[in-house]
GROMACS .gro file of C-alpha atoms in nm:
model
  375
    1UNK     CA    1   1.274  -7.531   0.098
    2UNK     CA    2   1.085  -7.853   0.148
    3UNK     CA    3   1.061  -8.083  -0.151
    4UNK     CA    4   0.685  -8.125  -0.115
    5UNK     CA    5   0.477  -7.875   0.074
    6UNK     CA    6   0.149  -8.046   0.149
    7UNK     CA    7  -0.008  -8.392   0.109
    8UNK     CA    8  -0.072  -8.485  -0.252
    9UNK     CA    9  -0.416  -8.371  -0.360
   10UNK     CA   10  -0.645  -8.504  -0.628
   11UNK     CA   11  -0.604  -8.401  -0.992
   12UNK     CA   12  -0.739  -8.058  -1.074
   13UNK     CA   13  -1.025  -8.203  -1.281
   14UNK     CA   14  -1.173  -8.536  -1.162
   15UNK     CA   15  -1.159  -8.804  -1.423
   16UNK     CA   16  -0.915  -8.617  -1.645
   17UNK     CA   17  -0.543  -8.691  -1.649
   18UNK     CA   18  -0.311  -8.402  -1.595
   19UNK     CA   19  -0.187  -8.268  -1.930
   20UNK     CA   20   0.181  -8.241  -2.001
   21UNK     CA   21   0.357  -7.934  -2.139
   22UNK     CA   22   0.355  -8.079  -2.493
   23UNK     CA   23  -0.009  -8.194  -2.497
   24UNK     CA   24  -0.255  -8.002  -2.720
   25UNK     CA   25  -0.467  -7.733  -2.553
   26UNK     CA   26  -0.793  -7.843  -2.401
   27UNK     CA   27  -1.136  -7.715  -2.486
   28UNK     CA   28  -1.225  -7.428  -2.258
   29UNK     CA   29  -1.437  -7.560  -1.970
   30UNK     CA   30  -1.758  -7.406  -1.853
   31UNK     CA   31  -1.698  -7.138  -1.592
   32UNK     CA   32  -1.856  -7.196  -1.254
   33UNK     CA   33  -1.957  -6.916  -1.024
   34UNK     CA   34  -1.664  -6.794  -0.817
   35UNK     CA   35  -1.524  -6.490  -0.641
   36UNK     CA   36  -1.371  -6.351  -0.962
   37UNK     CA   37  -1.486  -6.343  -1.320
   38UNK     CA   38  -1.180  -6.336  -1.543
   39UNK     CA   39  -1.381  -6.166  -1.815
   40UNK     CA   40  -1.244  -5.943  -2.087
   41UNK     CA   41  -0.881  -6.031  -2.037
   42UNK     CA   42  -0.710  -5.896  -2.352
   43UNK     CA   43  -0.452  -6.080  -2.556
   44UNK     CA   44  -0.206  -5.791  -2.521
   45UNK     CA   45  -0.050  -5.834  -2.178
   46UNK     CA   46   0.059  -5.514  -1.995
   47UNK     CA   47   0.430  -5.444  -2.000
   48UNK     CA   48   0.443  -5.466  -1.623
   49UNK     CA   49   0.350  -5.838  -1.644
   50UNK     CA   50   0.699  -5.986  -1.674
   51UNK     CA   51   0.580  -6.348  -1.670
   52UNK     CA   52   0.264  -6.554  -1.642
   53UNK     CA   53   0.175  -6.920  -1.661
   54UNK     CA   54  -0.103  -7.173  -1.620
   55UNK     CA   55  -0.016  -7.467  -1.395
   56UNK     CA   56  -0.198  -7.797  -1.351
   57UNK     CA   57  -0.068  -8.034  -1.084
   58UNK     CA   58   0.247  -7.823  -1.069
   59UNK     CA   59   0.326  -7.851  -1.440
   60UNK     CA   60   0.321  -7.546  -1.663
   61UNK     CA   61   0.084  -7.587  -1.955
   62UNK     CA   62   0.104  -7.451  -2.307
   63UNK     CA   63  -0.158  -7.182  -2.346
   64UNK     CA   64  -0.212  -6.928  -2.620
   65UNK     CA   65  -0.356  -6.648  -2.411
   66UNK     CA   66  -0.408  -6.536  -2.054
   67UNK     CA   67  -0.784  -6.533  -2.116
   68UNK     CA   68  -0.776  -6.903  -2.200
   69UNK     CA   69  -0.562  -6.980  -1.897
   70UNK     CA   70  -0.794  -6.795  -1.661
   71UNK     CA   71  -1.092  -6.977  -1.807
   72UNK     CA   72  -0.933  -7.309  -1.713
   73UNK     CA   73  -0.842  -7.175  -1.368
   74UNK     CA   74  -1.199  -7.060  -1.313
   75UNK     CA   75  -1.316  -7.417  -1.376
   76UNK     CA   76  -1.089  -7.538  -1.094
   77UNK     CA   77  -0.843  -7.671  -1.348
   78UNK     CA   78  -0.510  -7.564  -1.207
   79UNK     CA   79  -0.422  -7.203  -1.134
   80UNK     CA   80  -0.272  -6.897  -1.302
   81UNK     CA   81   0.040  -6.723  -1.174
   82UNK     CA   82   0.104  -6.366  -1.290
   83UNK     CA   83   0.427  -6.186  -1.206
   84UNK     CA   84   0.435  -5.804  -1.225
   85UNK     CA   85   0.714  -5.553  -1.177
   86UNK     CA   86   0.639  -5.189  -1.087
   87UNK     CA   87   0.286  -5.177  -1.237
   88UNK     CA   88   0.108  -4.846  -1.289
   89UNK     CA   89  -0.251  -4.747  -1.210
   90UNK     CA   90  -0.385  -4.852  -1.548
   91UNK     CA   91  -0.230  -5.200  -1.535
   92UNK     CA   92  -0.355  -5.271  -1.184
   93UNK     CA   93  -0.700  -5.125  -1.254
   94UNK     CA   94  -0.753  -5.369  -1.540
   95UNK     CA   95  -0.634  -5.668  -1.339
   96UNK     CA   96  -0.839  -5.557  -1.039
   97UNK     CA   97  -1.160  -5.571  -1.244
   98UNK     CA   98  -1.081  -5.914  -1.381
   99UNK     CA   99  -0.966  -6.075  -1.054
  100UNK     CA  100  -1.200  -5.882  -0.823
  101UNK     CA  101  -0.920  -5.725  -0.619
  102UNK     CA  102  -0.997  -5.484  -0.337
  103UNK     CA  103  -0.924  -5.113  -0.406
  104UNK     CA  104  -0.716  -5.076  -0.089
  105UNK     CA  105  -0.494  -5.366  -0.193
  106UNK     CA  106  -0.458  -5.216  -0.541
  107UNK     CA  107  -0.353  -4.884  -0.388
  108UNK     CA  108  -0.078  -5.057  -0.191
  109UNK     CA  109   0.036  -5.247  -0.500
  110UNK     CA  110   0.067  -4.926  -0.704
  111UNK     CA  111   0.207  -4.687  -0.444
  112UNK     CA  112   0.393  -4.937  -0.228
  113UNK     CA  113   0.364  -5.002   0.145
  114UNK     CA  114   0.650  -4.956   0.388
  115UNK     CA  115   0.546  -5.225   0.637
  116UNK     CA  116   0.473  -5.593   0.592
  117UNK     CA  117   0.110  -5.689   0.651
  118UNK     CA  118  -0.147  -5.959   0.581
  119UNK     CA  119  -0.513  -5.896   0.496
  120UNK     CA  120  -0.800  -6.104   0.363
  121UNK     CA  121  -1.059  -5.963   0.122
  122UNK     CA  122  -1.327  -6.225   0.063
  123UNK     CA  123  -1.147  -6.536  -0.060
  124UNK     CA  124  -0.838  -6.342  -0.168
  125UNK     CA  125  -0.540  -6.321   0.064
  126UNK     CA  126  -0.325  -6.009   0.029
  127UNK     CA  127   0.030  -6.010   0.164
  128UNK     CA  128   0.283  -5.726   0.166
  129UNK     CA  129   0.640  -5.823   0.251
  130UNK     CA  130   0.939  -5.590   0.261
  131UNK     CA  131   1.247  -5.697   0.068
  132UNK     CA  132   1.604  -5.602   0.155
  133UNK     CA  133   1.927  -5.618  -0.044
  134UNK     CA  134   2.282  -5.562   0.082
  135UNK     CA  135   2.501  -5.313  -0.105
  136UNK     CA  136   2.871  -5.416  -0.114
  137UNK     CA  137   3.123  -5.150  -0.016
  138UNK     CA  138   3.258  -5.107  -0.371
  139UNK     CA  139   2.907  -5.035  -0.500
  140UNK     CA  140   2.787  -4.798  -0.228
  141UNK     CA  141   2.683  -4.451  -0.345
  142UNK     CA  142   2.795  -4.121  -0.197
  143UNK     CA  143   2.526  -4.156   0.071
  144UNK     CA  144   2.700  -4.477   0.187
  145UNK     CA  145   2.374  -4.671   0.173
  146UNK     CA  146   2.432  -5.024   0.304
  147UNK     CA  147   2.084  -5.171   0.247
  148UNK     CA  148   1.816  -5.100  -0.011
  149UNK     CA  149   1.452  -5.190   0.043
  150UNK     CA  150   1.154  -5.277  -0.174
  151UNK     CA  151   0.828  -5.468  -0.151
  152UNK     CA  152   0.661  -5.779  -0.286
  153UNK     CA  153   0.282  -5.798  -0.282
  154UNK     CA  154   0.110  -6.134  -0.322
  155UNK     CA  155  -0.257  -6.177  -0.414
  156UNK     CA  156  -0.354  -6.540  -0.347
  157UNK     CA  157  -0.707  -6.639  -0.445
  158UNK     CA  158  -0.906  -6.932  -0.577
  159UNK     CA  159  -0.734  -7.040  -0.896
  160UNK     CA  160  -0.489  -6.752  -0.923
  161UNK     CA  161  -0.189  -6.594  -0.758
  162UNK     CA  162  -0.039  -6.258  -0.848
  163UNK     CA  163   0.304  -6.140  -0.733
  164UNK     CA  164   0.379  -5.769  -0.763
  165UNK     CA  165   0.740  -5.665  -0.710
  166UNK     CA  166   0.845  -5.307  -0.645
  167UNK     CA  167   1.216  -5.226  -0.656
  168UNK     CA  168   1.507  -5.437  -0.774
  169UNK     CA  169   1.544  -5.651  -0.462
  170UNK     CA  170   1.466  -6.024  -0.447
  171UNK     CA  171   1.388  -6.109  -0.808
  172UNK     CA  172   1.134  -6.390  -0.847
  173UNK     CA  173   1.251  -6.505  -1.190
  174UNK     CA  174   1.487  -6.765  -1.047
  175UNK     CA  175   1.223  -6.875  -0.797
  176UNK     CA  176   0.969  -6.944  -1.072
  177UNK     CA  177   1.222  -7.147  -1.270
  178UNK     CA  178   1.314  -7.346  -0.962
  179UNK     CA  179   0.952  -7.425  -0.882
  180UNK     CA  180   0.878  -7.524  -1.242
  181UNK     CA  181   1.163  -7.776  -1.227
  182UNK     CA  182   0.995  -7.939  -0.925
  183UNK     CA  183   0.621  -7.971  -0.997
  184UNK     CA  184   0.564  -8.131  -0.656
  185UNK     CA  185   0.624  -7.787  -0.505
  186UNK     CA  186   0.364  -7.618  -0.725
  187UNK     CA  187   0.091  -7.880  -0.735
  188UNK     CA  188  -0.084  -7.736  -0.430
  189UNK     CA  189  -0.175  -7.410  -0.598
  190UNK     CA  190  -0.140  -7.048  -0.485
  191UNK     CA  191  -0.043  -7.150  -0.130
  192UNK     CA  192   0.274  -7.308  -0.272
  193UNK     CA  193   0.372  -6.980  -0.439
  194UNK     CA  194   0.295  -6.781  -0.125
  195UNK     CA  195   0.512  -7.012   0.083
  196UNK     CA  196   0.794  -7.005  -0.172
  197UNK     CA  197   0.795  -6.625  -0.186
  198UNK     CA  198   0.807  -6.594   0.193
  199UNK     CA  199   1.079  -6.858   0.217
  200UNK     CA  200   1.287  -6.675  -0.043
  201UNK     CA  201   1.246  -6.337   0.123
  202UNK     CA  202   1.333  -6.468   0.469
  203UNK     CA  203   1.639  -6.644   0.325
  204UNK     CA  204   1.746  -6.309   0.179
  205UNK     CA  205   1.708  -6.159   0.529
  206UNK     CA  206   1.947  -6.417   0.667
  207UNK     CA  207   2.198  -6.346   0.390
  208UNK     CA  208   2.189  -5.974   0.467
  209UNK     CA  209   2.234  -6.059   0.836
  210UNK     CA  210   2.550  -6.252   0.748
  211UNK     CA  211   2.678  -5.957   0.544
  212UNK     CA  212   2.611  -5.723   0.835
  213UNK     CA  213   2.805  -5.955   1.064
  214UNK     CA  214   3.116  -5.897   0.853
  215UNK     CA  215   3.068  -5.520   0.876
  216UNK     CA  216   3.018  -5.534   1.252
  217UNK     CA  217   3.329  -5.749   1.303
  218UNK     CA  218   3.532  -5.517   1.081
  219UNK     CA  219   3.430  -5.198   1.258
  220UNK     CA  220   3.476  -5.361   1.599
  221UNK     CA  221   3.835  -5.453   1.514
  222UNK     CA  222   3.895  -5.104   1.379
  223UNK     CA  223   3.760  -4.927   1.688
  224UNK     CA  224   3.999  -5.112   1.919
  225UNK     CA  225   4.301  -5.079   1.691
  226UNK     CA  226   4.560  -4.802   1.717
  227UNK     CA  227   4.409  -4.622   1.418
  228UNK     CA  228   4.052  -4.652   1.543
  229UNK     CA  229   4.008  -4.314   1.711
  230UNK     CA  230   3.809  -4.167   1.420
  231UNK     CA  231   3.557  -4.444   1.346
  232UNK     CA  232   3.254  -4.294   1.523
  233UNK     CA  233   3.094  -4.188   1.195
  234UNK     CA  234   3.141  -4.534   1.044
  235UNK     CA  235   2.987  -4.705   1.349
  236UNK     CA  236   2.694  -4.465   1.346
  237UNK     CA  237   2.639  -4.523   0.974
  238UNK     CA  238   2.623  -4.903   1.016
  239UNK     CA  239   2.391  -4.866   1.315
  240UNK     CA  240   2.161  -4.635   1.119
  241UNK     CA  241   2.141  -4.881   0.827
  242UNK     CA  242   2.085  -5.169   1.069
  243UNK     CA  243   1.787  -4.984   1.215
  244UNK     CA  244   1.643  -4.946   0.864
  245UNK     CA  245   1.699  -5.318   0.809
  246UNK     CA  246   1.523  -5.390   1.139
  247UNK     CA  247   1.223  -5.177   1.038
  248UNK     CA  248   1.188  -5.380   0.719
  249UNK     CA  249   1.222  -5.720   0.886
  250UNK     CA  250   1.037  -5.689   1.218
  251UNK     CA  251   0.678  -5.623   1.092
  252UNK     CA  252   0.675  -5.952   0.898
  253UNK     CA  253   0.657  -6.143   1.226
  254UNK     CA  254   0.283  -6.080   1.272
  255UNK     CA  255   0.178  -6.198   0.920
  256UNK     CA  256   0.391  -6.511   0.956
  257UNK     CA  257   0.240  -6.586   1.295
  258UNK     CA  258  -0.111  -6.547   1.152
  259UNK     CA  259  -0.034  -6.772   0.856
  260UNK     CA  260   0.102  -7.035   1.092
  261UNK     CA  261  -0.184  -7.025   1.340
  262UNK     CA  262  -0.502  -6.882   1.186
  263UNK     CA  263  -0.721  -7.048   0.921
  264UNK     CA  264  -0.740  -6.886   0.577
  265UNK     CA  265  -0.943  -6.999   0.278
  266UNK     CA  266  -0.644  -6.978   0.046
  267UNK     CA  267  -0.414  -7.175   0.281
  268UNK     CA  268  -0.467  -7.547   0.353
  269UNK     CA  269  -0.459  -7.634   0.722
  270UNK     CA  270  -0.175  -7.881   0.667
  271UNK     CA  271   0.038  -7.599   0.524
  272UNK     CA  272   0.064  -7.414   0.853
  273UNK     CA  273   0.358  -7.625   0.968
  274UNK     CA  274   0.562  -7.497   0.675
  275UNK     CA  275   0.472  -7.137   0.753
  276UNK     CA  276   0.578  -7.200   1.113
  277UNK     CA  277   0.918  -7.305   0.980
  278UNK     CA  278   0.949  -6.978   0.789
  279UNK     CA  279   0.839  -6.792   1.103
  280UNK     CA  280   1.117  -6.963   1.300
  281UNK     CA  281   1.378  -6.857   1.044
  282UNK     CA  282   1.240  -6.504   1.052
  283UNK     CA  283   1.270  -6.501   1.432
  284UNK     CA  284   1.635  -6.606   1.404
  285UNK     CA  285   1.707  -6.320   1.164
  286UNK     CA  286   1.521  -6.070   1.382
  287UNK     CA  287   1.709  -6.180   1.696
  288UNK     CA  288   2.042  -6.157   1.512
  289UNK     CA  289   1.959  -5.801   1.405
  290UNK     CA  290   1.872  -5.712   1.764
  291UNK     CA  291   2.201  -5.856   1.891
  292UNK     CA  292   2.400  -5.664   1.629
  293UNK     CA  293   2.216  -5.348   1.727
  294UNK     CA  294   2.321  -5.398   2.088
  295UNK     CA  295   2.680  -5.475   1.987
  296UNK     CA  296   2.695  -5.161   1.775
  297UNK     CA  297   2.559  -4.956   2.065
  298UNK     CA  298   2.840  -5.091   2.282
  299UNK     CA  299   3.097  -5.028   2.009
  300UNK     CA  300   2.967  -4.674   1.959
  301UNK     CA  301   2.992  -4.603   2.333
  302UNK     CA  302   3.343  -4.749   2.344
  303UNK     CA  303   3.444  -4.543   2.042
  304UNK     CA  304   3.311  -4.224   2.200
  305UNK     CA  305   3.489  -4.306   2.527
  306UNK     CA  306   3.811  -4.371   2.342
  307UNK     CA  307   3.772  -4.044   2.155
  308UNK     CA  308   3.713  -3.864   2.484
  309UNK     CA  309   4.020  -4.027   2.640
  310UNK     CA  310   4.226  -3.927   2.339
  311UNK     CA  311   4.108  -3.569   2.371
  312UNK     CA  312   4.196  -3.571   2.742
  313UNK     CA  313   4.544  -3.697   2.659
  314UNK     CA  314   4.586  -3.419   2.407
  315UNK     CA  315   4.473  -3.163   2.663
  316UNK     CA  316   4.725  -3.296   2.915
  317UNK     CA  317   5.006  -3.267   2.662
  318UNK     CA  318   4.901  -2.914   2.573
  319UNK     CA  319   4.881  -2.821   2.941
  320UNK     CA  320   5.227  -2.966   3.006
  321UNK     CA  321   5.383  -2.769   2.720
  322UNK     CA  322   5.204  -2.455   2.837
  323UNK     CA  323   5.346  -2.505   3.189
  324UNK     CA  324   5.698  -2.552   3.052
  325UNK     CA  325   5.664  -2.247   2.829
  326UNK     CA  326   5.539  -2.043   3.126
  327UNK     CA  327   5.881  -2.062   3.299
  328UNK     CA  328   6.076  -1.835   3.058
  329UNK     CA  329   5.766  -1.618   3.016
  330UNK     CA  330   5.742  -1.565   3.392
  331UNK     CA  331   6.110  -1.487   3.443
  332UNK     CA  332   6.126  -1.262   3.137
  333UNK     CA  333   5.818  -1.078   3.263
  334UNK     CA  334   5.974  -1.020   3.603
  335UNK     CA  335   6.302  -0.888   3.465
  336UNK     CA  336   6.117  -0.682   3.209
  337UNK     CA  337   5.965  -0.455   3.478
  338UNK     CA  338   6.276  -0.229   3.457
  339UNK     CA  339   6.329  -0.173   3.832
  340UNK     CA  340   6.671  -0.028   3.927
  341UNK     CA  341   6.731  -0.249   4.229
  342UNK     CA  342   6.695  -0.608   4.101
  343UNK     CA  343   6.926  -0.906   4.176
  344UNK     CA  344   7.186  -0.976   3.911
  345UNK     CA  345   7.061  -0.683   3.705
  346UNK     CA  346   7.403  -0.523   3.677
  347UNK     CA  347   7.607  -0.843   3.720
  348UNK     CA  348   7.833  -0.933   3.426
  349UNK     CA  349   7.709  -1.294   3.450
  350UNK     CA  350   7.341  -1.220   3.517
  351UNK     CA  351   7.226  -1.305   3.164
  352UNK     CA  352   7.385  -1.650   3.173
  353UNK     CA  353   7.260  -1.716   3.527
  354UNK     CA  354   6.901  -1.635   3.426
  355UNK     CA  355   6.919  -1.861   3.122
  356UNK     CA  356   7.062  -2.139   3.331
  357UNK     CA  357   6.777  -2.110   3.580
  358UNK     CA  358   6.521  -2.106   3.297
  359UNK     CA  359   6.666  -2.416   3.131
  360UNK     CA  360   6.697  -2.602   3.461
  361UNK     CA  361   6.335  -2.534   3.555
  362UNK     CA  362   6.210  -2.632   3.207
  363UNK     CA  363   6.411  -2.956   3.215
  364UNK     CA  364   6.278  -3.037   3.562
  365UNK     CA  365   5.917  -2.983   3.453
  366UNK     CA  366   5.971  -3.193   3.140
  367UNK     CA  367   6.107  -3.485   3.346
  368UNK     CA  368   5.819  -3.461   3.594
  369UNK     CA  369   5.550  -3.452   3.322
  370UNK     CA  370   5.715  -3.738   3.134
  371UNK     CA  371   5.729  -3.949   3.447
  372UNK     CA  372   5.355  -3.894   3.503
  373UNK     CA  373   5.272  -3.981   3.137
  374UNK     CA  374   5.166  -3.629   3.051
  375UNK     CA  375   5.420  -3.618   2.770
   0.00000   0.00000   0.00000
């Protein structure tokens, strides 16, 4: 992640120095007219809000309540960042009224959305991004699930940003701490958080790609080993999980392209270069997934061919043993017809002669099949 996202902007409030974390709280400024009201925010924060903070010039400020913080943000004095985890209808309904969030976006935040997308409602930018986590072999359940998926929704507006995480993938707790240690990354407002979230998610894609590479190399070596005749199910399982991974990653390409090329009120024009960088990393991950998918298709075909060849070899061995066993069966069948006039039927050495002929023919067939690699 870049040390500083965009060119340094002016202080949040002209003529006022930026307060430090230990400075006393300011008097609540007068609220100008904006695209959200921030009214009636209670002191009791919903349980789904795992963290929130008020930031001015990238520095987190001491604030007694969310209502006070939003009042400052409404006056263009910094911005508020709320982080939610698996909110319910009631939590999102209350926040929707206070931040003027669109009902369709709220529905996605509550119920989840399987595909990444980017939409703009007034001055608020709404982003849905799929998250993916790799499950190590020792932790895989009975279903042999290799990847688990979730979503992160980001509401980026004037003076506020809200991140809603569904599932246990890609926790944002470490990201918030990292950004707070480097105020230059947060001083540009909600766009900084949006960029940081996308950068973190795409980095997690690349990590999962690297983990898949190990699985693909392992199964490839196993297929072409002497013990690799029964690995079709394992190859199919990895390919199936890779397809699920691809479905989570691929749709993010369009939102990233739009952020890098189209103007949005919540995104400064100079920020597009940084979103293009994230888009490039996403393209690398998507192309790697596509290449692994093709490799697995080749490995699956090779495994099926090897299984078919093995079955043909087994059939040849069975056929050879059947042919050898047919010799005594044929001779015994002929002499079992009980005719009176048959060669060697009444000879004192007929029994030994017949056995000698049987053994000679069986030995001859065995040598011929062995020479032709049937046995």
